[in-house]
Tab-separated table of C-alpha atoms and ligand atoms in Angstrom:
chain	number	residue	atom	x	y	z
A	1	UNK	CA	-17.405	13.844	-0.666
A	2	UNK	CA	-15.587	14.040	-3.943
A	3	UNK	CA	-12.188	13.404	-4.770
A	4	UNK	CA	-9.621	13.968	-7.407
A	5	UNK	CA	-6.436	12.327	-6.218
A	6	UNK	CA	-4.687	11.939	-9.699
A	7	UNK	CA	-3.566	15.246	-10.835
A	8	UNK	CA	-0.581	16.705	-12.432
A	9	UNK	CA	0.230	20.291	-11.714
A	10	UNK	CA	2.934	19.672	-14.415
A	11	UNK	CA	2.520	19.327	-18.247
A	12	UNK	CA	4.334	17.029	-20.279
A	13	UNK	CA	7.293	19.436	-21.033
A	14	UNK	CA	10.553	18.596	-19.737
A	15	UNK	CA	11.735	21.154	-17.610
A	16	UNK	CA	9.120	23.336	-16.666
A	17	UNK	CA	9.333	22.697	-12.885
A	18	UNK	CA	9.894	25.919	-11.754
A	19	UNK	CA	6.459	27.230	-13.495
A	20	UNK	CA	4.511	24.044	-12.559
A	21	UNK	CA	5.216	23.960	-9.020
A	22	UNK	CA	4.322	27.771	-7.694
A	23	UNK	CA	1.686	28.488	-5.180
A	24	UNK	CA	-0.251	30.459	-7.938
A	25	UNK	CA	-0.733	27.039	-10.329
A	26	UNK	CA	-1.792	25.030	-6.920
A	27	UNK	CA	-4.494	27.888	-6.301
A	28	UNK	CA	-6.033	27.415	-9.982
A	29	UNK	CA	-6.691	23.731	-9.283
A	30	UNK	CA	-8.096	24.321	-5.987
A	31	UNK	CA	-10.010	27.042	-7.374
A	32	UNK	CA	-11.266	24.811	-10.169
A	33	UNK	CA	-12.031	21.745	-7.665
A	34	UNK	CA	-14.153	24.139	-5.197
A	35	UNK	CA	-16.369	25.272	-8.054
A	36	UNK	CA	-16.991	21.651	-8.715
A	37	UNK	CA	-17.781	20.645	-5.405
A	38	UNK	CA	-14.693	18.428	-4.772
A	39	UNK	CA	-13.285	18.895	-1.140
A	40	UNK	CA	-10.369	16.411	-1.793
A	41	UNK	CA	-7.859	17.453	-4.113
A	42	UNK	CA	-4.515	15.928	-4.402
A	43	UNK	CA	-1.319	15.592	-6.981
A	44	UNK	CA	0.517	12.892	-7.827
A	45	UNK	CA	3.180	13.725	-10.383
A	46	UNK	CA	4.877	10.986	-12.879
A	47	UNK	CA	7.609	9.588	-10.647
A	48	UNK	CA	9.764	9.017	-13.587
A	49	UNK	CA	9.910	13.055	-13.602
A	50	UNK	CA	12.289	13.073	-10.932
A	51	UNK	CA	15.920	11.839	-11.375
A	52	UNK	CA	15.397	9.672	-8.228
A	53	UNK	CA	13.318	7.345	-10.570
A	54	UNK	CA	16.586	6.622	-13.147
A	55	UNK	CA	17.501	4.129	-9.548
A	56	UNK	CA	13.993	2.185	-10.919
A	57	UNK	CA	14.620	2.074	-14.515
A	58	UNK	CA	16.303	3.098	-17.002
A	59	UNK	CA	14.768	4.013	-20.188
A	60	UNK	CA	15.085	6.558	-23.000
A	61	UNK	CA	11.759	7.937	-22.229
A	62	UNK	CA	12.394	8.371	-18.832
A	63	UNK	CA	15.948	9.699	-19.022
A	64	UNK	CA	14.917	12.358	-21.228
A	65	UNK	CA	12.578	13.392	-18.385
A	66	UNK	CA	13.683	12.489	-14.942
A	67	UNK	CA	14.938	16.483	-14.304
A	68	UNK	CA	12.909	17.334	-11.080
A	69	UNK	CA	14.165	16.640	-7.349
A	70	UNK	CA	11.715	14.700	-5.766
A	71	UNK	CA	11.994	16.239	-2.091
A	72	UNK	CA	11.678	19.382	-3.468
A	73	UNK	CA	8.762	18.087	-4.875
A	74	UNK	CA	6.781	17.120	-1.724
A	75	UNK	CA	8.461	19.472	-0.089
A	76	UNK	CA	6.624	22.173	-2.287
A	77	UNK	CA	2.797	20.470	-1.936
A	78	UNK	CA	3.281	20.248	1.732
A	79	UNK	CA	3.077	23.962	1.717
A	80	UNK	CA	-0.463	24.045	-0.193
A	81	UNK	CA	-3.689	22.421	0.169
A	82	UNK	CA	-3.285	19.755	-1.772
A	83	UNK	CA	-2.756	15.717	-0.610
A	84	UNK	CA	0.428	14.709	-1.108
A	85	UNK	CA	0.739	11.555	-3.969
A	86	UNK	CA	2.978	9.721	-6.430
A	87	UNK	CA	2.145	8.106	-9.730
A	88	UNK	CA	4.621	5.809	-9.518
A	89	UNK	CA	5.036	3.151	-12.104
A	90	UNK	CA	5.103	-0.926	-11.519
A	91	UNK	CA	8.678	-1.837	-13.221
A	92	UNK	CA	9.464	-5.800	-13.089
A	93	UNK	CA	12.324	-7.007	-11.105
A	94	UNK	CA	12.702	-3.044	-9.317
A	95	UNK	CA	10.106	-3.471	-6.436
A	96	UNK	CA	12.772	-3.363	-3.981
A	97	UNK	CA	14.073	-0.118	-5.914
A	98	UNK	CA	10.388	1.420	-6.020
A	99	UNK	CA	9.943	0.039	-2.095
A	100	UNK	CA	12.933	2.475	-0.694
A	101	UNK	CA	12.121	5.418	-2.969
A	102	UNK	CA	8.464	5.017	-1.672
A	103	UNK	CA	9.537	4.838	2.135
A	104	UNK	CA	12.246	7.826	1.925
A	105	UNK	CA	9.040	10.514	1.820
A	106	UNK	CA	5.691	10.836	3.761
A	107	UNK	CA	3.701	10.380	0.967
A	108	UNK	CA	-0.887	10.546	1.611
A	109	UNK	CA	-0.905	7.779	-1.110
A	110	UNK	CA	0.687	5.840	-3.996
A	111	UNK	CA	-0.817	5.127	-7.402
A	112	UNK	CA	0.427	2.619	-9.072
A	113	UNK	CA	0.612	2.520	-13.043
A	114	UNK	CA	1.649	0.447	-15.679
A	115	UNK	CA	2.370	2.878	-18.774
A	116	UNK	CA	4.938	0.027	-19.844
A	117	UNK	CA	5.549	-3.568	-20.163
A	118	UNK	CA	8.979	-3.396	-19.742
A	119	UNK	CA	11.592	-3.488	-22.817
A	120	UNK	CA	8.506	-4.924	-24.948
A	121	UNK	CA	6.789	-1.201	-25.089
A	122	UNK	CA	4.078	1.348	-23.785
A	123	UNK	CA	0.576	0.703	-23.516
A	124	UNK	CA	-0.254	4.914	-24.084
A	125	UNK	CA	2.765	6.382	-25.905
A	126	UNK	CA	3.254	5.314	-29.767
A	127	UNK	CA	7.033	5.875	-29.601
A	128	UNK	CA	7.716	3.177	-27.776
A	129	UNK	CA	4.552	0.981	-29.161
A	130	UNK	CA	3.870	-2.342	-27.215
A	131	UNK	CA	1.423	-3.297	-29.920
A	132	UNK	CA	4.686	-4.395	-32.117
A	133	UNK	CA	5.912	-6.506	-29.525
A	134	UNK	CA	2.922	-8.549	-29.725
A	135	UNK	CA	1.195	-11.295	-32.145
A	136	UNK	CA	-2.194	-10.255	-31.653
A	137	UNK	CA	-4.501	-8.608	-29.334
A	138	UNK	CA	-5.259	-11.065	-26.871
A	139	UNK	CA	-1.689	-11.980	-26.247
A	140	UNK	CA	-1.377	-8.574	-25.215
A	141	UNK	CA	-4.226	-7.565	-23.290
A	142	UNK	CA	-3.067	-11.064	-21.579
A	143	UNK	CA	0.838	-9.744	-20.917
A	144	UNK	CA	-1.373	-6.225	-20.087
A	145	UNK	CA	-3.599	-8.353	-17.256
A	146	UNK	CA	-0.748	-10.248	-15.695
A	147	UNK	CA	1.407	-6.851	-14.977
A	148	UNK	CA	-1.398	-5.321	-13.406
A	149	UNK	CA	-2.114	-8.108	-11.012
A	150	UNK	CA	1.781	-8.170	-10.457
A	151	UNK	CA	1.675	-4.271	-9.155
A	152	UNK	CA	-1.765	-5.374	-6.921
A	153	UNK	CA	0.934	-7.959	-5.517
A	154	UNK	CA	3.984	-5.908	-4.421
A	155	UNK	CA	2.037	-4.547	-1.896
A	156	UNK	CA	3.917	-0.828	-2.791
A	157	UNK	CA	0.575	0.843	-4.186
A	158	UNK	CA	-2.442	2.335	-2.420
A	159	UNK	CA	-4.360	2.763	-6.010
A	160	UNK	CA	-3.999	1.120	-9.314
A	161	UNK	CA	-4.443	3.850	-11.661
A	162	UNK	CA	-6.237	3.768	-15.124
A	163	UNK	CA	-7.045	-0.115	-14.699
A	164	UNK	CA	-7.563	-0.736	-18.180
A	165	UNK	CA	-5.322	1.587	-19.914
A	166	UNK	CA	-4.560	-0.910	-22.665
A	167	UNK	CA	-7.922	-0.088	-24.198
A	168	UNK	CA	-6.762	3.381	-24.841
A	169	UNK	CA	-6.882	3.536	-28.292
A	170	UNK	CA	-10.149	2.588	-29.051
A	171	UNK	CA	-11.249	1.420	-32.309
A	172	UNK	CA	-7.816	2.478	-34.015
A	173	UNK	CA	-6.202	-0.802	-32.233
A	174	UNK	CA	-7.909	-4.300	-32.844
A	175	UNK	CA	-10.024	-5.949	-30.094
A	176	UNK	CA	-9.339	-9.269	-28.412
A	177	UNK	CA	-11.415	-12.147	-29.594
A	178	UNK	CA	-11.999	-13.346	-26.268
A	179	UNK	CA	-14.129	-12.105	-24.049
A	180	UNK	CA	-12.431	-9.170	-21.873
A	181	UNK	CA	-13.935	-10.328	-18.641
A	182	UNK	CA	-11.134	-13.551	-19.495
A	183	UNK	CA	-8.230	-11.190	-19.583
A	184	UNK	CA	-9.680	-9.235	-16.410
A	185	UNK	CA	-9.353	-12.721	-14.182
A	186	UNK	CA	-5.755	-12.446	-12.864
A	187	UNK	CA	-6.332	-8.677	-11.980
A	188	UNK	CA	-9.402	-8.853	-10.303
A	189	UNK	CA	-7.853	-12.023	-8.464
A	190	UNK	CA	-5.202	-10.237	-6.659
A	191	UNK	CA	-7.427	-7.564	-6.178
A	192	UNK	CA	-9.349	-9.756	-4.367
A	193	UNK	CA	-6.673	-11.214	-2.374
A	194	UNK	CA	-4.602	-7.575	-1.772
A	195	UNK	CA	-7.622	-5.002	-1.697
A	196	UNK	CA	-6.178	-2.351	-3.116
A	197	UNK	CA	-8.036	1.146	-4.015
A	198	UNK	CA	-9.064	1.120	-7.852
A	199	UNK	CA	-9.194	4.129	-9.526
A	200	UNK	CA	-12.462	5.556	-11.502
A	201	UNK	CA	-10.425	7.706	-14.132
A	202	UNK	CA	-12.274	9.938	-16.430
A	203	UNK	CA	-8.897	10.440	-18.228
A	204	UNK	CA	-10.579	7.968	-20.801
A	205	UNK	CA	-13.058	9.821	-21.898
A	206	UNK	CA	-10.340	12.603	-23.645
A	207	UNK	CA	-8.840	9.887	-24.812
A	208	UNK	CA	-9.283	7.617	-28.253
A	209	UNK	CA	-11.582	4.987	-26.272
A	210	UNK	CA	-13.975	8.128	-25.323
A	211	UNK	CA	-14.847	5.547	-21.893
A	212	UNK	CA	-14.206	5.780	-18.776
A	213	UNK	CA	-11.606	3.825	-16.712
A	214	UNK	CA	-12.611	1.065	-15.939
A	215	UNK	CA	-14.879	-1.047	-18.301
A	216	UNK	CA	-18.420	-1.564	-16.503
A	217	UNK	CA	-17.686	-5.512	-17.081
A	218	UNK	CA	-14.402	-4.862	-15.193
A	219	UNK	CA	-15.729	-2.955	-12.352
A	220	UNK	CA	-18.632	-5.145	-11.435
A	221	UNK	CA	-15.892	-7.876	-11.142
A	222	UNK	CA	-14.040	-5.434	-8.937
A	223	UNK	CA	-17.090	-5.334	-6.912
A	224	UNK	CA	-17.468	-8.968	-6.447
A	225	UNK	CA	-13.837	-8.870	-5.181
A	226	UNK	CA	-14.730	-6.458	-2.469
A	227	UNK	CA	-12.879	-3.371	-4.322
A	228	UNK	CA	-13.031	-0.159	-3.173
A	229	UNK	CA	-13.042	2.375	-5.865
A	230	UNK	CA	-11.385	6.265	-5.975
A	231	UNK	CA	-11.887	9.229	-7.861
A	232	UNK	CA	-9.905	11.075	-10.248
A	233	UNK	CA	-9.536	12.523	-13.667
A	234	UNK	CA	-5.504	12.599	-14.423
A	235	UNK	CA	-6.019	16.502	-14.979
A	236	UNK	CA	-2.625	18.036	-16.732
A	237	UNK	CA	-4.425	21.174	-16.644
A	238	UNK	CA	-6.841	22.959	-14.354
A	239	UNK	CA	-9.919	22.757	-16.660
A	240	UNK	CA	-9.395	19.056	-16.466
A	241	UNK	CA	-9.838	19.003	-12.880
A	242	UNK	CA	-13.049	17.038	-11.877
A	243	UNK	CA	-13.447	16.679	-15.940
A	244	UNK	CA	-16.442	14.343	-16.457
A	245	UNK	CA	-17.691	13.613	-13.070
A	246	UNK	CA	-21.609	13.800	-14.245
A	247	UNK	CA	-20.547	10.297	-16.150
A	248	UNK	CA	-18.260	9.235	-13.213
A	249	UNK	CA	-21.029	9.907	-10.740
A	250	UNK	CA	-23.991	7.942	-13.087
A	251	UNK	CA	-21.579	5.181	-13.578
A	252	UNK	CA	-20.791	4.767	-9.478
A	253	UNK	CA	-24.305	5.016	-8.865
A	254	UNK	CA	-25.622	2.256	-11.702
A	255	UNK	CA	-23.046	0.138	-9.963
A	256	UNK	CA	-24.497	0.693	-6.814
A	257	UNK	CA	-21.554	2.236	-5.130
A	258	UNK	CA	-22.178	4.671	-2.296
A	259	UNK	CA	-18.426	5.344	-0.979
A	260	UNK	CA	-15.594	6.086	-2.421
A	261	UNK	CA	-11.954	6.033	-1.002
A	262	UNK	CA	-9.731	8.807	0.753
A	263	UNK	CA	-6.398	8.819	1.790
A	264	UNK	CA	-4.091	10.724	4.387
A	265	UNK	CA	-0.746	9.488	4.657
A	266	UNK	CA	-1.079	6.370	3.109
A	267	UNK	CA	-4.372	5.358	5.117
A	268	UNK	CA	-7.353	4.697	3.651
A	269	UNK	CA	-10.644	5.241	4.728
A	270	UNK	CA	-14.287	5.646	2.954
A	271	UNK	CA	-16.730	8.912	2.716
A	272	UNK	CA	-19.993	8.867	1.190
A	273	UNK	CA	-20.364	10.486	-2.474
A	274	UNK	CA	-21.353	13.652	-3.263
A	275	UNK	CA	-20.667	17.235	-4.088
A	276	UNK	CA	-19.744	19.823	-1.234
A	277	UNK	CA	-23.496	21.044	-0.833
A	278	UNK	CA	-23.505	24.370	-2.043
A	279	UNK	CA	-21.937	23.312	-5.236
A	280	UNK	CA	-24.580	20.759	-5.591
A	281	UNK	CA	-27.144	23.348	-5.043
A	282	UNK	CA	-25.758	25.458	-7.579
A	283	UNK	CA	-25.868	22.877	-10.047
A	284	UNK	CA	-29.658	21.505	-9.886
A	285	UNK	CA	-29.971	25.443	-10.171
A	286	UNK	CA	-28.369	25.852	-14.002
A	287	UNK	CA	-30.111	22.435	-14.626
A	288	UNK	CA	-33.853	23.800	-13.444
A	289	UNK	CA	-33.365	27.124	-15.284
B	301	LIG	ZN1	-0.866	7.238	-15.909
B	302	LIG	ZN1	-1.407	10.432	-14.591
């Protein structure tokens, strides 16, 4: 089986509900996923899209875009094929905030993200740059470390999205001078102790950092900790869906990983990788001839 659990049917325009969430822009992922051989498709819009989220946190950012009604929201992708998800961000000091929204809807799974570090910035959005909040790299890849093992602790998340997001940028952002695997430790310790889901994001490959999420160093770390890994490529669009799975599938396999995770209402179990057959077929066909 393959999955892609972190989608967005929605683009990063405020106010565009109404077009986003339509029966017609579900069918064009689905369509896109079945021609790629993934049977599992899901969505998990940016929680801090619905007004519900301003409880969490408020920020400019999020203010300017928390427009959408959340039950309306899972309301709508209970009436297509897609799982039902949240990308729901890890904000300091709200988990019992994020705990109630969580509970109030019957959700197939949680990802948890950390786009911010609180007041001191965003990781992936140069408005609000974290990178002037901090001395130097490793500080920050440090603060970057810690909040991700904090989400892995509340307990709240069934997947911990993009798990090294703060490489984003690639080259254009200076590199700690330790060695990453040191600023990995705290993470893959509460992984370890919490064993949640992490995620295999493509997303990095469109992205400055041209890699995928996570680091190889990161992920065999993971796998010493017992981690169970899913799949997804943060699609905003449904060309993105499934984008990069050849170098997903390559990197799962050099790690030796067989099984990847799926979720239905907010249980997780393991399938065995793999395209739906006939895609698969189809495939090896255009690569033979
Ligand atoms: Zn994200
Ligand atoms: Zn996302």
């Amino acid at each position: 089986m393959l999955t892609d659990y972190h989608l967005h049917l929605r683009t990063d325009e405020v106010g565009k509900a109404a077009d986003a969430f339509t029966q017609e822009n579900a069918d064009r992922y689905v369509a896109a996923a079945e021609e790629q051989g993934i049977e599992e498709l899901g969505v998990s819009e940016h929680v801090y899209r619905f007004s519900d989220a301003l409880e969490i946190w408020d920020h400019p950012y999020w203010r300017d875009q928390a427009v959408d009604d959340l039950g309306a929201y899972c309301e709508f992708v209970r009436t297509t094929p897609l799982r039902l998800g949240l990308e729901a961000d890890y904000v300091r000091g709200a988990e019992d905030r994020i705990e109630s929204l969580l509970a109030a809807h019957d959700f197939d799974y949680v990802v948890g993200s950390v786009h911010y570090l609180g007041e001191k910035g965003a990781v992936d959005d140069q408005r609000y740059d974290v990178w002037d909040s901090f001395p130097d790299a490793d500080s920050l890849w440090g603060a970057y470390f810690e909040w991700q093992a904090e989400l892995v602790r509340t307990g709240l998340f069934d997947i911990v999205s993009h798990p090294d997001l703060i490489k984003i940028w690639g080259d254009d952002r200076p590199a700690p001078e330790r060695d990453p695997r040191f600023h990995y430790e705290p993470f893959v310790e509460a992984l370890a102790e919490y064993q949640i889901a992490v995620e295999v994001s493509t997303a990095g490959l469109r992205k400055p950092v041209g890699e995928i999420y996570p680091a190889r160093a990161l992920a065999e770390m993971c796998l010493e900790a017992g981690t169970e890994f899913a799949l997804s490529s943060d699609a905003h669009t449904p060309d993105q869906v499934g984008f990069g799975y050849d170098d997903a599938l390559a990197f799962l396999e050099e790690l030796g990983v067989e099984r990847i995770c799926v979720f239905e209402h907010r249980k997780r179990r393991t399938e065995p990788i793999g395209r739906t057959g006939l895609q698969q077929e189809e495939l090896d066909r255009e690569e033979a001839g």
